[in-house]
Coordinates of C-alpha atoms (C1' of nucleotides) in Angstrom, one line a residue:
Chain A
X101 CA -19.3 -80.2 -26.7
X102 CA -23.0 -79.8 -26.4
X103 CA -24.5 -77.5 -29.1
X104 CA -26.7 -75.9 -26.6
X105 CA -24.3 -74.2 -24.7
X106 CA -22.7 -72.2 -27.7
X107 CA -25.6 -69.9 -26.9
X108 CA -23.9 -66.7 -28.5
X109 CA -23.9 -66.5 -32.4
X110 CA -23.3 -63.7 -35.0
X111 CA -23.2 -63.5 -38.7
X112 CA -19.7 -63.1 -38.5
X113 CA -16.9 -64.7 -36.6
X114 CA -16.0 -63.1 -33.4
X115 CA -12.7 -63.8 -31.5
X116 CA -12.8 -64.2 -28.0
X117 CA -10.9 -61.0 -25.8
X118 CA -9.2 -61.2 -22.9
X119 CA -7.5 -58.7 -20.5
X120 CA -3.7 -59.6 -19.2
X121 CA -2.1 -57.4 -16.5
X122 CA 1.9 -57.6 -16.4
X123 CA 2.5 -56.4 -12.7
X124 CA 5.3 -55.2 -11.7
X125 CA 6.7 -54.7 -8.4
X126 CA 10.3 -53.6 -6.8
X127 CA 11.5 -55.1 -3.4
X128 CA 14.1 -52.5 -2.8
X129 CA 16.2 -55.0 -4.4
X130 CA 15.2 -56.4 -8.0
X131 CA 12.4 -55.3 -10.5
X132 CA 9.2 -58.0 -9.9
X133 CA 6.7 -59.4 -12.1
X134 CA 4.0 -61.3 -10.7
X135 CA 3.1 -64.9 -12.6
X136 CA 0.2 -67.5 -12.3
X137 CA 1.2 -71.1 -12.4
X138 CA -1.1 -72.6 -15.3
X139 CA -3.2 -75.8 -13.9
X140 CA -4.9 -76.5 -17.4
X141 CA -3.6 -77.0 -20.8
X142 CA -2.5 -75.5 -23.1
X143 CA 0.6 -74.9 -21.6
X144 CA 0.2 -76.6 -18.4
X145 CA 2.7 -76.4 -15.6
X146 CA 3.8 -73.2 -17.4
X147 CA 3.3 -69.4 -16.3
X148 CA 1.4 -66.6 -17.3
X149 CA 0.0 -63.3 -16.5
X150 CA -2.8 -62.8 -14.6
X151 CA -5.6 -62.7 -17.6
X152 CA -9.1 -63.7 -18.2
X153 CA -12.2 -63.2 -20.5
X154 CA -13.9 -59.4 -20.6
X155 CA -17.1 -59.2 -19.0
X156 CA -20.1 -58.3 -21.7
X157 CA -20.2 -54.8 -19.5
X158 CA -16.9 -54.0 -18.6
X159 CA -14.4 -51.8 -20.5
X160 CA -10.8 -53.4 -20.9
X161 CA -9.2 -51.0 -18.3
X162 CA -11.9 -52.4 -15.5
X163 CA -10.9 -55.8 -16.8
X164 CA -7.4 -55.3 -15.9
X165 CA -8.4 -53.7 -12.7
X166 CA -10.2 -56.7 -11.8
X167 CA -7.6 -58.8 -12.6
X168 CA -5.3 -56.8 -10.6
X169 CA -7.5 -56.8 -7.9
X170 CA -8.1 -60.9 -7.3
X171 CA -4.2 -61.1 -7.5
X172 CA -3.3 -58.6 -5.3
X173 CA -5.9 -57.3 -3.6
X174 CA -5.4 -54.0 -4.8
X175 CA -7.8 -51.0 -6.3
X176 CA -5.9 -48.3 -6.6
X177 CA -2.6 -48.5 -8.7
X178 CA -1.1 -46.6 -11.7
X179 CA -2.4 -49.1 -14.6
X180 CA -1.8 -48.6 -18.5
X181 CA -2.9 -50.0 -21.6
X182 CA 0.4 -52.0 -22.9
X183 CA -0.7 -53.3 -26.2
X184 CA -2.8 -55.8 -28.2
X185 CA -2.0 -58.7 -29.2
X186 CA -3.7 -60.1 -32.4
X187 CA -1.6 -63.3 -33.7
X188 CA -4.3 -65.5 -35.0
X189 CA -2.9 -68.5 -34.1
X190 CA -1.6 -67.2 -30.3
X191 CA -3.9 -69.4 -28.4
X192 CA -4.8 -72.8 -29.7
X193 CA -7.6 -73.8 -28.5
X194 CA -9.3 -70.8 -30.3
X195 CA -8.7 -66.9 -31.7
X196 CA -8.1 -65.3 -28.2
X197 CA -7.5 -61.3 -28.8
X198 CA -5.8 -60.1 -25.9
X199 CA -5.5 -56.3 -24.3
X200 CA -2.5 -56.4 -22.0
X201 CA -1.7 -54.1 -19.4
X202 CA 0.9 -53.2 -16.7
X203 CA 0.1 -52.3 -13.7
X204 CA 2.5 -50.9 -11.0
X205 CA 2.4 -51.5 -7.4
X206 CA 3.8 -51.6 -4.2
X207 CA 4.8 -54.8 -3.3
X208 CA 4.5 -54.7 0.6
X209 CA 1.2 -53.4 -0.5
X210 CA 0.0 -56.6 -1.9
X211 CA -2.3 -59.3 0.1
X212 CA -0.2 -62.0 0.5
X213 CA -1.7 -64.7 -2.0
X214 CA -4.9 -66.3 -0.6
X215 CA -6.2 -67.8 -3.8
X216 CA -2.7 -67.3 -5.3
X217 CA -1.1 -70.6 -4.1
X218 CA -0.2 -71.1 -7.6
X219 CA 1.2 -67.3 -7.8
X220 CA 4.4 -66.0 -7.7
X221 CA 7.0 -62.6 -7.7
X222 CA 10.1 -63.3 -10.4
X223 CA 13.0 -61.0 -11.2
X224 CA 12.2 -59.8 -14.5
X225 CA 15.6 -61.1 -15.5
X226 CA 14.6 -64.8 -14.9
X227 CA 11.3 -65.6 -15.2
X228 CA 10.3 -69.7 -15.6
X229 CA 8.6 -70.8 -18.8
X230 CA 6.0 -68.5 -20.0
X231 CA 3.1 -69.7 -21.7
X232 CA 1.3 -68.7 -24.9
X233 CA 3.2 -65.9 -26.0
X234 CA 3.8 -63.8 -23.0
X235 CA 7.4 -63.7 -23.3
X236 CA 6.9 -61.4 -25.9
X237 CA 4.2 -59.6 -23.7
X238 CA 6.9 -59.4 -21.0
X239 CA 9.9 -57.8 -23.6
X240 CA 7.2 -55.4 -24.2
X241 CA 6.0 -54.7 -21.0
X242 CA 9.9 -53.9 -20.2
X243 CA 10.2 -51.8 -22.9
X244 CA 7.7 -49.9 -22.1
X245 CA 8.8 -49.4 -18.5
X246 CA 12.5 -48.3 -19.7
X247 CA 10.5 -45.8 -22.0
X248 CA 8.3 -44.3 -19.1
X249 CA 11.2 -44.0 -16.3
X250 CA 13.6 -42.6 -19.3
X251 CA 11.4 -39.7 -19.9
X252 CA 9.0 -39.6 -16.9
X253 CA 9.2 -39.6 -13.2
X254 CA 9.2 -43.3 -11.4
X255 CA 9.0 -44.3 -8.4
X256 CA 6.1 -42.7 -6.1
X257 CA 4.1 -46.1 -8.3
X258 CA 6.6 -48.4 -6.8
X259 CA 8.1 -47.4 -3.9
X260 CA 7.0 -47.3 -0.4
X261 CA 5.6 -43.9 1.1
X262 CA 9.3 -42.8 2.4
X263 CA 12.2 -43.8 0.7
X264 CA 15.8 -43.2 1.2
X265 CA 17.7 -42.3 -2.2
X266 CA 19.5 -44.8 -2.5
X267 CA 16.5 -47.2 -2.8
X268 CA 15.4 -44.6 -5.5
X269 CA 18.3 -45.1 -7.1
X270 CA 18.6 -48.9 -7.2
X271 CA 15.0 -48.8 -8.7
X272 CA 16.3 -46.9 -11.8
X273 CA 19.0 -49.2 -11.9
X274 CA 17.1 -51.8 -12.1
X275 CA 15.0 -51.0 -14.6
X276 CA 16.8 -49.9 -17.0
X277 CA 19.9 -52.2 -15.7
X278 CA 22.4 -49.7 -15.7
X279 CA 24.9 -47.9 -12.4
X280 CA 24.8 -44.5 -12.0
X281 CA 27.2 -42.3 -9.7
X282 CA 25.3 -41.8 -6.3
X283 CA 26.2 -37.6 -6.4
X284 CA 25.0 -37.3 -9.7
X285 CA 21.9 -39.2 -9.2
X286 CA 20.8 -37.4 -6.0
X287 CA 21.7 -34.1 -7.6
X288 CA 19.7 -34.9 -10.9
X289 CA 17.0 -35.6 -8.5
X290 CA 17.0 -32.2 -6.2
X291 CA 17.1 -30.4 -9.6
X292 CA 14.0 -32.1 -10.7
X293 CA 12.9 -31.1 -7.8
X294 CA 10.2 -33.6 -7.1
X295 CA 11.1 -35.2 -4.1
X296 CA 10.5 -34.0 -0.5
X297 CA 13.4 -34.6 2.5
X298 CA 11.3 -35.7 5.5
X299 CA 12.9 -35.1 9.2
X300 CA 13.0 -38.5 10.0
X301 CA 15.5 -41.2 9.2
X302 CA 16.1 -44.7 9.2
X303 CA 19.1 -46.9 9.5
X304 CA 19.5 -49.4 5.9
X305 CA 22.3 -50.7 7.4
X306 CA 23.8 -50.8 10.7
X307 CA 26.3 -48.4 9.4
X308 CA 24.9 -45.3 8.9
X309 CA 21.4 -43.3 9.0
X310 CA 20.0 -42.3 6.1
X311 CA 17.7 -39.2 5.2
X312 CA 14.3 -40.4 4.4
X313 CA 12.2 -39.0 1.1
X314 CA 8.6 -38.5 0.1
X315 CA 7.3 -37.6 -3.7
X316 CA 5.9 -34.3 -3.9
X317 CA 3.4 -35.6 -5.8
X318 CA 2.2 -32.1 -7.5
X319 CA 5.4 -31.3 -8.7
X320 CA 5.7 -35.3 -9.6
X321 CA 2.5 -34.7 -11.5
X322 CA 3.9 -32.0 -13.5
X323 CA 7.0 -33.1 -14.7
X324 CA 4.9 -36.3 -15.4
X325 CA 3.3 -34.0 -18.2
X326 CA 6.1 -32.1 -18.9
X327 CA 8.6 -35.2 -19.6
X328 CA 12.1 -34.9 -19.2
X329 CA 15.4 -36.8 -20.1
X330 CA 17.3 -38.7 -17.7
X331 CA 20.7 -39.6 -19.2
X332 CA 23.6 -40.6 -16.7
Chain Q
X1254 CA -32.7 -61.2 -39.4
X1255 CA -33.1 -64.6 -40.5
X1256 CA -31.2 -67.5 -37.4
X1257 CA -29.5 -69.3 -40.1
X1258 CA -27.0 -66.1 -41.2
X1259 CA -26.3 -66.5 -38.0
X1260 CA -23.8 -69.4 -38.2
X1261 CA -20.9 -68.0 -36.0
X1262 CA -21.3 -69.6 -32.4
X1263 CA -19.7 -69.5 -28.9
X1264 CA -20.4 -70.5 -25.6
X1265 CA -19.7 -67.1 -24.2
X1266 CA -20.3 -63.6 -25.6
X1267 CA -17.7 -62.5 -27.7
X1268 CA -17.4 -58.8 -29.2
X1269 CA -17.0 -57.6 -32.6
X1270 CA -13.4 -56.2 -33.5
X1271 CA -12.3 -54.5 -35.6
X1272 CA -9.6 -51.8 -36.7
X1273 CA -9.0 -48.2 -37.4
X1274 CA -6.3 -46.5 -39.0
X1275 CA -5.3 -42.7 -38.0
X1276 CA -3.5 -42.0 -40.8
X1277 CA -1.2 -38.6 -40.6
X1278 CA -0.1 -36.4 -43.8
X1279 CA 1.9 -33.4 -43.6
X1280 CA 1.5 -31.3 -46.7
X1281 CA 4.0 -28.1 -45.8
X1282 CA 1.8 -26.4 -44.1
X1283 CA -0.3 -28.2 -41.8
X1284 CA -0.8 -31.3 -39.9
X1285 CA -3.6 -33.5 -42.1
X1286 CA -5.9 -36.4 -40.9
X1287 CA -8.0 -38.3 -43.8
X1288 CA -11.6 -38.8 -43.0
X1289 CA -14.4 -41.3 -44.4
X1290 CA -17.4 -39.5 -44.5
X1291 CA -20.2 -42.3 -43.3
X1292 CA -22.8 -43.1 -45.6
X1293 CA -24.9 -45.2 -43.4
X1294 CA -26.3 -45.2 -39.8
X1295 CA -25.3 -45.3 -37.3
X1296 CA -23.4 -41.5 -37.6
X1297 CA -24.2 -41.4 -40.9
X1298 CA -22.6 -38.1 -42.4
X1299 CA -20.3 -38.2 -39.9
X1300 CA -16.8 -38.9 -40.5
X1301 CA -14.5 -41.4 -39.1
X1302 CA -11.3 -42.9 -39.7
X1303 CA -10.8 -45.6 -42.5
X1304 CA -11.7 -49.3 -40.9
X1305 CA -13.1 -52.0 -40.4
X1306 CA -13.5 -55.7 -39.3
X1307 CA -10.7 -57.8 -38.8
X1308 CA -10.5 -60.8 -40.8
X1309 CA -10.0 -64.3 -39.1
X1310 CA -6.8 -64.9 -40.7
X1311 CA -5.0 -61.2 -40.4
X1312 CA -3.0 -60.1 -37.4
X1313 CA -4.4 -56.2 -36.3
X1314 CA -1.5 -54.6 -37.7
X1315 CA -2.0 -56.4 -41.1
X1316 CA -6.0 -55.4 -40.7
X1317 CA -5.0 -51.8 -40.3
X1318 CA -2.0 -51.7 -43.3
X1319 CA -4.9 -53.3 -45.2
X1320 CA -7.1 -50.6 -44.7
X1321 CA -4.0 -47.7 -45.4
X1322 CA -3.3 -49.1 -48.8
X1323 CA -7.2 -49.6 -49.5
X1324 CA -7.3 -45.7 -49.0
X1325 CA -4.2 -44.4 -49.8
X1326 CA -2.3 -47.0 -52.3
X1327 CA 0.5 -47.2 -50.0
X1328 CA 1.8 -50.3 -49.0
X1329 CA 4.8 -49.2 -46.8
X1330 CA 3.8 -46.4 -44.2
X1331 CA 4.9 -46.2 -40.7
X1332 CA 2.6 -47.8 -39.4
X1333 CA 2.0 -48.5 -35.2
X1334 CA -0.5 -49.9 -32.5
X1335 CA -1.9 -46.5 -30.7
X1336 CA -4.3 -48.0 -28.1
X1337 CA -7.6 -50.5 -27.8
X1338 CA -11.1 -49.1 -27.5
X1339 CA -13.6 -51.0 -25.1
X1340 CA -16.4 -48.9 -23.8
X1341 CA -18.9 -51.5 -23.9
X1342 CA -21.6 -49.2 -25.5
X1343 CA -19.1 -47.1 -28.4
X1344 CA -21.2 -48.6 -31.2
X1345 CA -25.0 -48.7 -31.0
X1346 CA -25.6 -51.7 -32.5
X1347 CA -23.4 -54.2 -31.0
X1348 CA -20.2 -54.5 -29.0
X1349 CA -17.3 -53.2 -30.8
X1350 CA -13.9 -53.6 -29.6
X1351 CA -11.4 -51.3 -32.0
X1352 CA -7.6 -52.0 -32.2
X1353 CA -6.5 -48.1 -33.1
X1354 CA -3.3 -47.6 -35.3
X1355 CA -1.6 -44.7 -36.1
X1356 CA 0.0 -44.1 -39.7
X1357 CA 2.2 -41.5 -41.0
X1358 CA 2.3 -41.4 -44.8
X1359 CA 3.8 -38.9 -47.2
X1360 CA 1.1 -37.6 -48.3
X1361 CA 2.6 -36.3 -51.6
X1362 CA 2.7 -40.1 -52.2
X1363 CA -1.1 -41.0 -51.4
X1364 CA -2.9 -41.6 -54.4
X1365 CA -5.7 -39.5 -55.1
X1366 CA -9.2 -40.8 -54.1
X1367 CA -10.6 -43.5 -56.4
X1368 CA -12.3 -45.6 -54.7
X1369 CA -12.0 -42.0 -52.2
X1370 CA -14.7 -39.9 -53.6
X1371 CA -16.1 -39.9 -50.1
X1372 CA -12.8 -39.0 -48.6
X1373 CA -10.7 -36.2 -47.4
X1374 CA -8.2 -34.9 -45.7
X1375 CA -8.4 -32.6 -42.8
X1376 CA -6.7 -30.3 -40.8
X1377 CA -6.1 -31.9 -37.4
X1378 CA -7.3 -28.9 -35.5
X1379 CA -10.2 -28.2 -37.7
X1380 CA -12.3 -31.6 -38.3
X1381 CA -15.8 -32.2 -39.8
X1382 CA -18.1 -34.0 -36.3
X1383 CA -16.6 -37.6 -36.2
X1384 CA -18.5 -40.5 -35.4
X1385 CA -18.4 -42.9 -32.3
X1386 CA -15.5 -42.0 -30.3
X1387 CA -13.4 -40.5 -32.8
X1388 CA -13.1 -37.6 -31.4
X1389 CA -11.3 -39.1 -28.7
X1390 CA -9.4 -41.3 -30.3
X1391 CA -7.9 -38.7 -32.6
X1392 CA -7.2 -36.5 -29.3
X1393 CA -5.2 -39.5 -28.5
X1394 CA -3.2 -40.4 -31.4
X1395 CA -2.5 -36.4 -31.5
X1396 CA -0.5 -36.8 -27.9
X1397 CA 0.4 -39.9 -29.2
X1398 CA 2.1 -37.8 -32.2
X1399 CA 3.2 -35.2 -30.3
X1400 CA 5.5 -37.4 -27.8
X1401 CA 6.8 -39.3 -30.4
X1402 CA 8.0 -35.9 -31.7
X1403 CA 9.0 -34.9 -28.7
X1404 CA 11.4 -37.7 -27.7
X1405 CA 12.1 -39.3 -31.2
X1406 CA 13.4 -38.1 -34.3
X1407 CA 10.0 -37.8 -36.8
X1408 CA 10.2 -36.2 -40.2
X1409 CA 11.6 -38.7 -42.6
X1410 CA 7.7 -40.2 -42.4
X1411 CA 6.1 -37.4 -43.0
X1412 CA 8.4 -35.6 -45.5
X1413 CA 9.1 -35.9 -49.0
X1414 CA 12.7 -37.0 -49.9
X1415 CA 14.3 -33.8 -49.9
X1416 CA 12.8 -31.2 -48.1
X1417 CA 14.0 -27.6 -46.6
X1418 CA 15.3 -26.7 -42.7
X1419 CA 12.1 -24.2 -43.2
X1420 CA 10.0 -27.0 -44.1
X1421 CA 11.1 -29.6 -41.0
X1422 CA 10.4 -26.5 -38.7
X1423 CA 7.2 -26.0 -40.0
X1424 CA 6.2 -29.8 -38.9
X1425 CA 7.7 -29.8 -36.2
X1426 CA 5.3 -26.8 -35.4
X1427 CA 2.5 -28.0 -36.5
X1428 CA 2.7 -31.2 -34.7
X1429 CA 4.1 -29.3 -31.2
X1430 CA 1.6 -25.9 -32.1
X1431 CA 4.5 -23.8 -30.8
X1432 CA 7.3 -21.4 -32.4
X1433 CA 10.6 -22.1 -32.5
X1434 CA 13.2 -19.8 -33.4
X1435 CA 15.1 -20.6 -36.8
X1436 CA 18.5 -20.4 -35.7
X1437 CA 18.2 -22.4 -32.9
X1438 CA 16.5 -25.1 -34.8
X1439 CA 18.7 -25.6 -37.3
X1440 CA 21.7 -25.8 -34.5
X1441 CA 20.0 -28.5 -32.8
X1442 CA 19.3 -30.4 -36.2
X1443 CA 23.1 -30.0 -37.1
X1444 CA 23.8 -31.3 -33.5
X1445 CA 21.7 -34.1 -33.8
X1446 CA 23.6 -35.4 -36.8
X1447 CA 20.6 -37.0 -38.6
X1448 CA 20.9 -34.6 -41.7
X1449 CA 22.1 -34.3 -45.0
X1450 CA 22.6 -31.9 -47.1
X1451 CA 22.7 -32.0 -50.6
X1452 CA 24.3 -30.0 -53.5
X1453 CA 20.8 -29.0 -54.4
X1454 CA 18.6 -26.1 -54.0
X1455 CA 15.0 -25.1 -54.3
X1456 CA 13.0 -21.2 -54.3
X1457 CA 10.6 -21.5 -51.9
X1458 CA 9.7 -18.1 -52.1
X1459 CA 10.8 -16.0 -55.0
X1460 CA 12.8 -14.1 -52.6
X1461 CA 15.9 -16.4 -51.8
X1462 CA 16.5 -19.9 -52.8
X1463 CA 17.0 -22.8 -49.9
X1464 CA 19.0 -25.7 -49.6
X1465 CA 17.7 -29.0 -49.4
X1466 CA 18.3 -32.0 -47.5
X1467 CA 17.8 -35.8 -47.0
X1468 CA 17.9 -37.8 -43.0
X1469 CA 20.8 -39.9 -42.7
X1470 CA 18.4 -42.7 -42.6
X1471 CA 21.4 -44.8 -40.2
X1472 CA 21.8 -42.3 -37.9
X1473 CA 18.1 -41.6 -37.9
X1474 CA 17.3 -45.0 -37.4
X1475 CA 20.1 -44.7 -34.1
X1476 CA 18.6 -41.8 -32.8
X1477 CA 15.0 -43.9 -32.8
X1478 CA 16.3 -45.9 -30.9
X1479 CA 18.5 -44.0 -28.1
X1480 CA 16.0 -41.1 -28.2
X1481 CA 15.8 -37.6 -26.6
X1482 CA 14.4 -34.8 -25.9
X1483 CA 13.5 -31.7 -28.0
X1484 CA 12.9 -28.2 -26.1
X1485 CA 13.1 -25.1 -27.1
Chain W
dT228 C1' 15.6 1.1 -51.7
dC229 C1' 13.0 -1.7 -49.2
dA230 C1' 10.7 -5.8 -47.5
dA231 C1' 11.0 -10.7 -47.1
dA232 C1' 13.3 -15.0 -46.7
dA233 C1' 17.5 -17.7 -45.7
dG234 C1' 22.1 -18.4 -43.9
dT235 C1' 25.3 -17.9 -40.2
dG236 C1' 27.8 -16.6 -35.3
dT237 C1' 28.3 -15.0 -30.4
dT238 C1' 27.6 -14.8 -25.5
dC239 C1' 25.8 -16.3 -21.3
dT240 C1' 24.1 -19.6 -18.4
dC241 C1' 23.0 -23.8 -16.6
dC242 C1' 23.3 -28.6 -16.6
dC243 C1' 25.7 -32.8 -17.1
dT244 C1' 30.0 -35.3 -15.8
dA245 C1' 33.8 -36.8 -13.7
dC246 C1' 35.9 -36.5 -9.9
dA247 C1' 37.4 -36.6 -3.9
dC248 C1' 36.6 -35.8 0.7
dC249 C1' 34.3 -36.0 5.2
dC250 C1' 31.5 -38.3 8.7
dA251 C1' 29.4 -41.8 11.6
dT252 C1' 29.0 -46.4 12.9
dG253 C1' 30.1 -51.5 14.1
dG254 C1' 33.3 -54.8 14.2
Chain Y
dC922 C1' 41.3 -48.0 13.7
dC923 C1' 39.4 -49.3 9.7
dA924 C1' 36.0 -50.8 6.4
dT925 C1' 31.5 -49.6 5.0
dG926 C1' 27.9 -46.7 3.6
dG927 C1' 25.9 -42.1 3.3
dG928 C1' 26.3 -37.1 2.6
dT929 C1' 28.2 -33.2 0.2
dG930 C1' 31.3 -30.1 -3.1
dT931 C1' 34.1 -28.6 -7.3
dA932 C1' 36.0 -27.8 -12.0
dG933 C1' 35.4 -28.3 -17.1
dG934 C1' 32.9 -28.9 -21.1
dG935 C1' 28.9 -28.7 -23.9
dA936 C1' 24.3 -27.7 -25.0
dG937 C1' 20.3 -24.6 -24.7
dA938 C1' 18.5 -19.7 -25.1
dA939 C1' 18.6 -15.2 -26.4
dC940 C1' 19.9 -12.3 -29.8
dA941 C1' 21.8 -9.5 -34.8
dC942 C1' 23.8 -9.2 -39.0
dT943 C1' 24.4 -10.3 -43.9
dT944 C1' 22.9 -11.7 -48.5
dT945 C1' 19.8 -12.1 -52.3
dT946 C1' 15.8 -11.2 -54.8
dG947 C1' 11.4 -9.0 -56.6
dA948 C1' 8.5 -5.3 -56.2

DNA sequence: TCAAAAGTGTTCTCCCTACACCCATGG
DNA sequence: CCATGGGTGTAGGGAGAACACTTTTGA
């Protein structure tokens, strides 16, 4: 490599720092995370998280954000900082620092991929090969998500606008990958008393109608501070 | 500054990192955070929280315990990741990206200040001006602390050994800043099954002597991991 | 004998849990 | 007419919340 170009130099050694964003997504079905094919080595042919270097002005957060917002097209969704990974040896090209973060959205919100030919939704449960070490980032990332539904509301990130109850409840079972009785659930729910019965319905199935929901988001902001316990 | 110290180079811009270690003490009483009092600028005489740069060859938790047993002598805190700090302009004199831990030591056990005549501890409600964004930070590892608390079992970090029902109650009201009644308490700690109690007996007061007790560090360790939720 | 601290018990209520039944539709 | 899916109701147990009494000691 040409010595000119290594332009940037300090007394000490620096480590180069880079912002992943593990998005999630639910289909009504399955819990999603969104993947980038790799073209380049190291790990070519292998998957990853949408990532890249932070920008000299940019916090991490708006790093994430813009991450998010090439792969999805996206600007507004509920985004956290995950964790950071420090292993000096991750990356071996060079010392990469990276700030993950997850990012929660709703998939039939997301721009079909344009630039994201090489981009992809997998169940959480089966993922292909992840590069570097973001199969540690995903356990993590999951972790995390069990920890937020299993004390805090979920759902008004994930889900469509209206919902029916039953697609609420598949979400929590797919997170945290457990079956919960359908009375219990929908009274658990009315107690927390978060959710709002619309007047219109819709038919899931060719069976039977079923009462649409919306997130009374105030009260959903609450309890979001307050915290609770969900145990079934 | 003379070019040639200048001997670390990279074709893009990379940040300084480093790590900073919140480090919790509980001392019967209060809720405790130890302070460095800055002897140079930027914020000199200000105060901030033991850190530093992270070495090229240390992981950021090993950075941070580094720094905890540099200031305390203790080589086996709790010890974990709280959050990253970006803002491009938190340090004056050059990008500064900080990996924030938290650590919860028994502070009975911390070893008075040698190399520590510049340090102190602190209650957490009551702190000398912090430098950079300390302030913020700490207000973060505080709700950090206090939803730990709230959905995990914390004392056996923060306590000595053998410790009182009074004493337990009196973290957990520092750390929460509410009231809890006694009786209630010591029902839900009995329910909870994470306590011992042993054949011995301390006077707290000269008026009555208490009994003491241990964590059943098993069950303890199970309850970490199903969690809860405290309310009273 | 009184104040202060520590130990223990009761009652009420509400929530969690395990259940069963009804209704509407399409095949 | 029956299988499927969605909506609702009930009884029992257990935990939270409010609350009071006793014991022991030093002043």
């Amino acid at each position: 490599m040409n010595m000119e170009e290594k332009k940037y130099c300090y007394k000490y050694p620096h480590p180069a720092v880079t912002t992943d964003c593990v998005i999630f997504g639910f289909d009504g079905e399955e819990l999603k995370v969104l993947l980038i094919e790799r073209g380049i080595t190291p790990y070519k042919g292998h998957w990853a998280f949408p990532g890249g270097f932070l920008n000299p002005n940019e916090t991490a957060e708006e790093g994430a954000r813009r991450e998010l917002r090439e792969e999805t097209g996206l600007d507004s969704a509920h985004i956290e900082q995950l964790h950071t990974y420090s292993t000096p040896d991750r990356d071996p090209r060079e010392r990469v620092i990276t700030i993950a973060y997850i990012a929660l959205v709703r998939i039939q919100d997301v721009r079909g991929g344009d630039d994201a030919a090489d981009a992809g939704w997998f169940p959480v449960e089966n993922v292909p090969p992840l590069a570097f070490d973001h199969g540690e980032i995903l356990r993590d990332a999951l972790r995390r998500l069990r920890e937020r539904i299993y004390f805090y509301p979920l759902g008004y990130e994930l889900l469509p606008e209206k919902f029916t109850l039953k697609e609420l409840q598949t979400l929590y079972e797919a997170v945290l990958g457990v079956q919960f009785d359908r009375r219990n659930f929908a009274k658990k729910m009315q107690r927390l008393d978060i959710l709002t019965q619309l007047d219109e319905t819709v038919w899931p199935t060719p069976k039977r109608e079923a009462k649409l929901y919306s997130f009374n988001i105030e009260k959903y902001n609450e309890l979001k501070k307050r915290g609770f316990k969900i145990e079934f």
